[in-house]
Each structure stands twice: as C-alpha cells, then as structure tokens.
CSV table of C-alpha atoms in Angstrom, one decimal:
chain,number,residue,atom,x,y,z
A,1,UNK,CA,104.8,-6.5,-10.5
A,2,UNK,CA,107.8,-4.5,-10.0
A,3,UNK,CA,108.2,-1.5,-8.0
A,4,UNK,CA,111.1,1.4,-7.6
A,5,UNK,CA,110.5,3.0,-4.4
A,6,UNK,CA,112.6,6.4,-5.7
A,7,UNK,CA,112.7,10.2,-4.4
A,8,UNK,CA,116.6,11.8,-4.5
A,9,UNK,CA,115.8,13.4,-1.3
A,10,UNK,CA,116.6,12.0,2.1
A,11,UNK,CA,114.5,11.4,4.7
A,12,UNK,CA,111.4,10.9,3.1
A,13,UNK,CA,110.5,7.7,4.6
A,14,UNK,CA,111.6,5.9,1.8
A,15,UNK,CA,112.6,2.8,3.0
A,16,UNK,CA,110.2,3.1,6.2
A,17,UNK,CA,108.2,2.5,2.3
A,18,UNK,CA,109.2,-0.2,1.1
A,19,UNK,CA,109.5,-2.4,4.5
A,20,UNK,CA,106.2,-1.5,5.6
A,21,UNK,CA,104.6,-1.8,1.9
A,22,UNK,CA,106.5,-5.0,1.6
A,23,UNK,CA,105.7,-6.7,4.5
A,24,UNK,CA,102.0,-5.8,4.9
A,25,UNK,CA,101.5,-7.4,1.5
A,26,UNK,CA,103.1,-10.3,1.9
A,27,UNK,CA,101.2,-10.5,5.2
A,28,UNK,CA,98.0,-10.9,2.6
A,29,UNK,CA,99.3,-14.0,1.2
A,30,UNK,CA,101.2,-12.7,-1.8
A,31,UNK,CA,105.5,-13.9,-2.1
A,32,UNK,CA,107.0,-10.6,-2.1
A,33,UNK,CA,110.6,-10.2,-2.7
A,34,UNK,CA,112.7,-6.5,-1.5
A,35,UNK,CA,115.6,-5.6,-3.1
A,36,UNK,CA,118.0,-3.5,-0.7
A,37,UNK,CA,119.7,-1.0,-3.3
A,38,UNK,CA,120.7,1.6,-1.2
A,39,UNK,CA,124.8,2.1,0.2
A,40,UNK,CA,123.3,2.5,3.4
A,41,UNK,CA,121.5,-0.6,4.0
A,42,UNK,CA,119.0,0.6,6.3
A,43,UNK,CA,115.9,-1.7,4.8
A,44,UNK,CA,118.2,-4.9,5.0
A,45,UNK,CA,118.6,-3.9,9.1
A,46,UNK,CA,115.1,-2.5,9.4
A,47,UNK,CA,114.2,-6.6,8.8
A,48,UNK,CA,117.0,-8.3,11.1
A,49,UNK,CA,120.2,-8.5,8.5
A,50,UNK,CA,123.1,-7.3,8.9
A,51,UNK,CA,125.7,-8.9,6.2
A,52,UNK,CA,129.2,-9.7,7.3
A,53,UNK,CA,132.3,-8.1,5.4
A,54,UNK,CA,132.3,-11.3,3.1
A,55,UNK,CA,128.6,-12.2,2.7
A,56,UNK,CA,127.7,-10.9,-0.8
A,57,UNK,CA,124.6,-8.6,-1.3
A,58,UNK,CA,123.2,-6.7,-4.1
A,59,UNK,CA,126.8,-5.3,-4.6
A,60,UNK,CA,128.4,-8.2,-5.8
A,61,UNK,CA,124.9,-8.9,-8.0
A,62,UNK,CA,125.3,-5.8,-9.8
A,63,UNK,CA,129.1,-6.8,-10.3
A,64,UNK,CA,127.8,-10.1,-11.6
A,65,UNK,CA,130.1,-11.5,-9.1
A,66,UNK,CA,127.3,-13.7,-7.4
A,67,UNK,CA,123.7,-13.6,-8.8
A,68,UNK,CA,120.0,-12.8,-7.1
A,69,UNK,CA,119.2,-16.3,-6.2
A,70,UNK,CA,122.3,-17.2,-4.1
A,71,UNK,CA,121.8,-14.0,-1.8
A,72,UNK,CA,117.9,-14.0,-0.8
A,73,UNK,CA,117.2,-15.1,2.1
A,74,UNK,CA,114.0,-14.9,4.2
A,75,UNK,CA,112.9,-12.5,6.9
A,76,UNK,CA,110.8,-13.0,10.0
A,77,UNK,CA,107.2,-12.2,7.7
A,78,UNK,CA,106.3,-15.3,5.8
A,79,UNK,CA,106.4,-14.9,2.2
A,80,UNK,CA,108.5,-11.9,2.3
A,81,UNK,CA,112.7,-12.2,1.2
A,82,UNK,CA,115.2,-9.8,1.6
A,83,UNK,CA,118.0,-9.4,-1.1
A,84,UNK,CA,120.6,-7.5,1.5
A,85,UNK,CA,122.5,-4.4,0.9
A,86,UNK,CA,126.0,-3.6,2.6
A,87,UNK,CA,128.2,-0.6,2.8
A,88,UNK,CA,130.0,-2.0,-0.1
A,89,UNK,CA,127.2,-0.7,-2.6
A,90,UNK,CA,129.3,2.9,-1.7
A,91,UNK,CA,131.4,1.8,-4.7
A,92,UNK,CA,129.0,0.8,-7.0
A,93,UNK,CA,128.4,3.8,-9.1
A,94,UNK,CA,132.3,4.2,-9.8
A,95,UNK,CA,132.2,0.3,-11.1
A,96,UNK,CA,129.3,0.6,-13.0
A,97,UNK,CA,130.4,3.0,-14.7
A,98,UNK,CA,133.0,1.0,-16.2
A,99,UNK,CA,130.9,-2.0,-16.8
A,100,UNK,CA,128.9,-3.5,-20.0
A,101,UNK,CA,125.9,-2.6,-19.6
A,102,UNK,CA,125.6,-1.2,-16.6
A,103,UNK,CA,121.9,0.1,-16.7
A,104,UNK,CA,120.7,-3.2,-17.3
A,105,UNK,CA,122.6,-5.1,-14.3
A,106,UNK,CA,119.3,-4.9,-12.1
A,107,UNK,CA,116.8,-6.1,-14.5
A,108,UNK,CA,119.4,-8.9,-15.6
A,109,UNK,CA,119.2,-10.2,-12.0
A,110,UNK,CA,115.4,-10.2,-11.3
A,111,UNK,CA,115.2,-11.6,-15.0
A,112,UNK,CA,116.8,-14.9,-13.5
A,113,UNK,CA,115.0,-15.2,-10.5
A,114,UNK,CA,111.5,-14.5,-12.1
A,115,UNK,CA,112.6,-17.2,-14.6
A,116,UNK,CA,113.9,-19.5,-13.2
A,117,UNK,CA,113.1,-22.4,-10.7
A,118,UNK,CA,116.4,-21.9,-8.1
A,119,UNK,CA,114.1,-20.6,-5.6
A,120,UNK,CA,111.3,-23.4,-5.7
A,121,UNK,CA,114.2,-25.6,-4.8
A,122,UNK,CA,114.9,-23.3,-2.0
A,123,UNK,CA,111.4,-23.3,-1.0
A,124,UNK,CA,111.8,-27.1,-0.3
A,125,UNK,CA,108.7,-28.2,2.1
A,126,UNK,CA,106.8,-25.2,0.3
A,127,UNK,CA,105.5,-27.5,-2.7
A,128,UNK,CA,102.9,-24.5,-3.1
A,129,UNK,CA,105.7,-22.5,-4.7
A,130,UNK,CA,107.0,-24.8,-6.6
A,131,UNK,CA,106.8,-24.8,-11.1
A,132,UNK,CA,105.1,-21.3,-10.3
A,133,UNK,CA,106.5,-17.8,-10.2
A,134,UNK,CA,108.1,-17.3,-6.6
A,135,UNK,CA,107.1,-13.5,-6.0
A,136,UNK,CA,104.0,-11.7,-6.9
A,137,UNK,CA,105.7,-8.7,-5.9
A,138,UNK,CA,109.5,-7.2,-5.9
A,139,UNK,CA,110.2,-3.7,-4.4
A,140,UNK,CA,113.5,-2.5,-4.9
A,141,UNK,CA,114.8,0.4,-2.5
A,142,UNK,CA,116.5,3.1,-4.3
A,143,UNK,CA,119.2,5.0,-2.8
A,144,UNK,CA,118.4,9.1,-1.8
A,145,UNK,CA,120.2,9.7,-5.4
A,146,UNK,CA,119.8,9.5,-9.4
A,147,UNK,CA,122.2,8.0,-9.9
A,148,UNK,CA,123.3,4.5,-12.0
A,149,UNK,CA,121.8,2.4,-8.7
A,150,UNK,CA,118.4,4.0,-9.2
A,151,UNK,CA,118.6,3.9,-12.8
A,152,UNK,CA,119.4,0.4,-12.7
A,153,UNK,CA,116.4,0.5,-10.2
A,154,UNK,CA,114.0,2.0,-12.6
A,155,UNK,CA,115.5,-0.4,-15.8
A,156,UNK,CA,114.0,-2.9,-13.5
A,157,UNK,CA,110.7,-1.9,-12.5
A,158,UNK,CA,107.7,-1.4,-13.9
A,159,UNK,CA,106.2,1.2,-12.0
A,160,UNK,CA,107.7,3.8,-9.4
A,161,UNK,CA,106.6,5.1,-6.1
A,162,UNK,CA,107.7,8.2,-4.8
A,163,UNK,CA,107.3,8.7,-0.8
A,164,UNK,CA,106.8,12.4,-0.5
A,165,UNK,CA,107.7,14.1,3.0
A,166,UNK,CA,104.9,16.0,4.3
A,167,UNK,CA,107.6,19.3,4.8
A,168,UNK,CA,107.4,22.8,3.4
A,169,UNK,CA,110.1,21.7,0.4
A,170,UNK,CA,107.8,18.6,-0.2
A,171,UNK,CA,108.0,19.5,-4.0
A,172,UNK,CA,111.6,20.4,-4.4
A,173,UNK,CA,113.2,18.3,-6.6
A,174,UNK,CA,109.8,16.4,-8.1
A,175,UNK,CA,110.6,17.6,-11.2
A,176,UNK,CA,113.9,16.2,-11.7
A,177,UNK,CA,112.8,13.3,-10.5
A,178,UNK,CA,109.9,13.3,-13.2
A,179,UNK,CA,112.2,14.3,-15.7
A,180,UNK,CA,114.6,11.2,-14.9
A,181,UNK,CA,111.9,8.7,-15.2
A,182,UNK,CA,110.1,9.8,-18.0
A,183,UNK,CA,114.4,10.1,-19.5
A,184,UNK,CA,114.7,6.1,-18.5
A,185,UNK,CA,111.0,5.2,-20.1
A,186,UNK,CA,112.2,7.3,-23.3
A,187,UNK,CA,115.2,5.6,-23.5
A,188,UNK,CA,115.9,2.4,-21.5
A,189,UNK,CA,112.3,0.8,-20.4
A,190,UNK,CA,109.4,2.3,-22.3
A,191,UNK,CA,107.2,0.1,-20.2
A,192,UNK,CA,108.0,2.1,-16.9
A,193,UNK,CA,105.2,4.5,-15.0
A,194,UNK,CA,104.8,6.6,-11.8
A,195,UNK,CA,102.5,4.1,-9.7
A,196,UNK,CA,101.7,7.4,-7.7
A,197,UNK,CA,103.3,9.8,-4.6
A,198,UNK,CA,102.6,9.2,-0.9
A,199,UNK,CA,102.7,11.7,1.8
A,200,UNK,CA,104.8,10.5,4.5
A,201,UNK,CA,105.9,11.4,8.0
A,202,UNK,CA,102.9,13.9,8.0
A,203,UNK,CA,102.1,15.9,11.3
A,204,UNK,CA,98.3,15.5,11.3
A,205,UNK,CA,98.1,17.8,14.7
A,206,UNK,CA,99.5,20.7,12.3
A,207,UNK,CA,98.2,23.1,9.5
A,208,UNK,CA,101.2,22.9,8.1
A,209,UNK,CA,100.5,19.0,7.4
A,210,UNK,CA,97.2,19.8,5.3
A,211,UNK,CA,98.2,23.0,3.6
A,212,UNK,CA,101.4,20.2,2.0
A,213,UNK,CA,99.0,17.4,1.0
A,214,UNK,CA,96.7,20.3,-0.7
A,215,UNK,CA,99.8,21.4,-3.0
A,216,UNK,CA,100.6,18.1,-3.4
A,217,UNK,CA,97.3,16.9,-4.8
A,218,UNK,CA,96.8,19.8,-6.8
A,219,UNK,CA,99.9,19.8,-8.7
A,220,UNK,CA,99.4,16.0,-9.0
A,221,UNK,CA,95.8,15.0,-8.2
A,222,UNK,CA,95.6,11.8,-10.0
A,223,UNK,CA,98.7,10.3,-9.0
A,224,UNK,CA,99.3,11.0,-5.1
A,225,UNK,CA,97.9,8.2,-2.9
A,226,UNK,CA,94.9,9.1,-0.9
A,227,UNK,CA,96.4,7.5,2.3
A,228,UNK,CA,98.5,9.9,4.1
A,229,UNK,CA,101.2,7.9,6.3
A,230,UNK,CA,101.4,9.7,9.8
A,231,UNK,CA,104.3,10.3,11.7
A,232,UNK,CA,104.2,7.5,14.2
A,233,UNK,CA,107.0,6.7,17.2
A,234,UNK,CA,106.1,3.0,16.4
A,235,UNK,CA,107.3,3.3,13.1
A,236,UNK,CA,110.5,4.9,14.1
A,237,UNK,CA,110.8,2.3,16.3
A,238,UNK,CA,110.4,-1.0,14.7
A,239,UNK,CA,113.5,-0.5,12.8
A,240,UNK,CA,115.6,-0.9,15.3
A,241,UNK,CA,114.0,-4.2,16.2
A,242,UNK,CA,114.4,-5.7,12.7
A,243,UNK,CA,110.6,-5.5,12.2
A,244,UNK,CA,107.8,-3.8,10.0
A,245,UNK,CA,105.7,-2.0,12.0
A,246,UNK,CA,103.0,-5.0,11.5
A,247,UNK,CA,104.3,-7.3,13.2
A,248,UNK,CA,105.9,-4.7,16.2
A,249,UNK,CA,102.9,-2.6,16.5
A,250,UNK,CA,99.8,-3.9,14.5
A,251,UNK,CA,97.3,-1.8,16.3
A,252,UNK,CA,99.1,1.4,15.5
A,253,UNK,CA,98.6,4.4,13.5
A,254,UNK,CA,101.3,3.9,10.8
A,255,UNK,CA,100.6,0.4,10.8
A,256,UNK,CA,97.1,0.9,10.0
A,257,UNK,CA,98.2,3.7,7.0
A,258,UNK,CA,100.3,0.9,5.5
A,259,UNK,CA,97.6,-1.4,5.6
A,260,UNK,CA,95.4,1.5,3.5
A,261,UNK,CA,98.2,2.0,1.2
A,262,UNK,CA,98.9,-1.1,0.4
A,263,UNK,CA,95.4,-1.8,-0.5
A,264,UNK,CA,95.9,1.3,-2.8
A,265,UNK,CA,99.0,-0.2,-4.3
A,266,UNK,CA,97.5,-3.6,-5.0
A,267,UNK,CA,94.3,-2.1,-6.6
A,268,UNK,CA,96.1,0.6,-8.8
A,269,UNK,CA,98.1,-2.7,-10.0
C-alpha cells in the first residue's frame, strides 16, 4: 500500500507523520519504505541522513538522473528504508515543469522498485526478502505545498493522509486540499482515496483541543482517525536524534498515539 502524507499547511506534524507511522509499522514486522519529498528534508534527518552536496536523493529520481533503487538506504528500525531528500528538491517544481511527464515521475520510480528484484539483491543475508515484494508499505512525505512534488506524490499513492493540527484554523485550507485530490483521481489516478485526517499536536490539558477535534469530526466524521496524537516534548525531541519516537521514547505519550494510529492505518487498509 501506498500512502501520501499531504496537508499545504505547515506545521501540522506532517512529517513527525510519516516517521512515526513509518517506523512503528515496520517495528510490527512489515518492510516499509519512506519516501522524503519535501525541499526541506526534515524526515530524511529526523532518521539519521543527511545527504552530501553530491549524494543523489529523490531530486535527481524525479530528474531521472539516478533511479529509486540506487538511493535507498536503510535507517536504524529494521525493515524500515529511507529514500533521502536534500535542499536540491528547492528546484524541482521549475524542472518539472519542463519535463515529459512530469506528474508521473514518482509513480515511475516506485513502479521499478515494486517490480523489480534490485533490492532483494541488496537485502543479501536477508534470503526472507528475496523473489517477494521488498515493502508492504511506502509513505511518501509531501512537501507543505500543492504543488507538481505532491502531485507527483498523489500520482503515486493510493491513499492520502492528511495530519490535521489541533489549532483554531485546523480547517483552513481542507477544502483545497480535497478539491486537489479528488482533481488528480479525476484526472491522473482514479484509484486514489483519502485514507482519513489525524489530529495532531493536540493540547489535551485545553478546551480549545476538544472543541477542534469536535468540528473536525463533524464536518468529516467518517474519515478522521479516532486517535488523537498529543503534543509530546519526546516527539519534538527525537528528531534531533535521528530517531522515531519508538525507539527514543517508547513509553511515551506520542509514542503510544502512533502505536494506535498505526493500528488504525493498517486496519482501514
């Protein structure tokens, strides 16, 4: 399954998202793959990677200037691979625009991995993952836009989460948002769908905190997550370790959420 973790706002916990959701499921015993889509990089250094000036990352993918396989690389969960980001992807929605078919670049990539056996090779001592499919699950991190990297993002995926802030403008911008997916399912993937919403960074000490998730669920009661993910000092932290929060803090409060959520996630399949 393929998930766009998407929301043009920033700050939403986004990428807190897709590490945490990421890693917690591969600590179940799935091969989970994260793509880092976003200019700023901050999933590929919220797991430990920091790309020098000539490494290639997603960038150069989406260039077709080096492909998926060559720049995966693993990350300090077992089962889990990061496909890095770099400042570099700044430039991509000026060279996409120029290239052939630039909303497909994305899907292109993971086509190849999915297919092909490149990573069982690189998974030599692993003979479980070999003549099967390497990942069970690939979450690509959008950048805080809509632009051609998210599209390419949602081209991709098959379903879309949207990490919701917990805030008084929680529901700013949904719509849009909305609107460009169900624009890309019309047009470009018909097999794409809103997994569901997930409150984030929510205050639970605060009324403000409950009187958000109420407008929340009832202008979307079916899709938004039940877990709410708290805001947590250990999840703030663990970035700047180059860890999920499972493996820095297991016993805390936004690791526990994760662990919900991504029950949730798995189940709503």
């Amino acid at each position: 399954m393929i998930y766009a973790l998407a929301n043009q706002k920033g700050g939403v916990g986004k990428t807190t998202t897709a590490i945490n959701l990421a890693a917690t499921i591969a600590q179940a015993g799935e091969r989970v793959l994260l793509i880092d889509s976003d200019p700023q990089a901050n999933a590929s250094t919220g797991l430990g990677v920091r790309l020098a000036p000539d490494e290639p990352g997603v960038f150069e993918v989406l260039l077709g200037e080096s492909d998926l396989v060559g720049i995966v690389r693993p990350t300090e969960v077992p089962g889990l691979d990061l496909a890095p980001s770099s400042s570099h992807m700044a430039g991509a929605e000026v060279m996409l625009t120029r290239a052939d078919k630039r909303e497909f670049r994305l899907r292109a990539a993971i086509a190849q991995v999915t297919s092909s056996a490149a990573l069982a090779s690189r998974a030599a001592g692993k003979p479980e993952n070999a003549g099967g499919p390497p990942y069970s699950y690939i979450f690509i991190d959008c950048p805080p836009s809509l632009g051609l990297i998210t599209v390419n993002a949602l081209v991709a995926a098959q379903q879309v989460i949207v990490p919701v802030q917990a805030e008084y403008y929680a529901l700013e911008g949904m719509t849009q948002l909305l609107g460009t997916v169900e624009a890309v399912k019309a047009r470009l993937n018909p097999d794409l769908t809103v997994s569901g919403l997930v409150l984030t960074m929510a205050d639970l000490r605060t009324n403000l905190a409950g009187q958000v998730e109420a407008e929340v669920r009832r202008h979307f009661p079916e899709l938004t997550y039940k877990t709410v993910v708290p805001r947590n000092v250990r999840l703030a932290e663990a970035p700047s370790h180059g860890l999920p929060v499972s493996l820095f803090d297991p016993t805390c409060a936004g690791s526990d959420a994760y662990f919900d959520l991504a029950k949730e996630v798995i189940e709503r399949g």
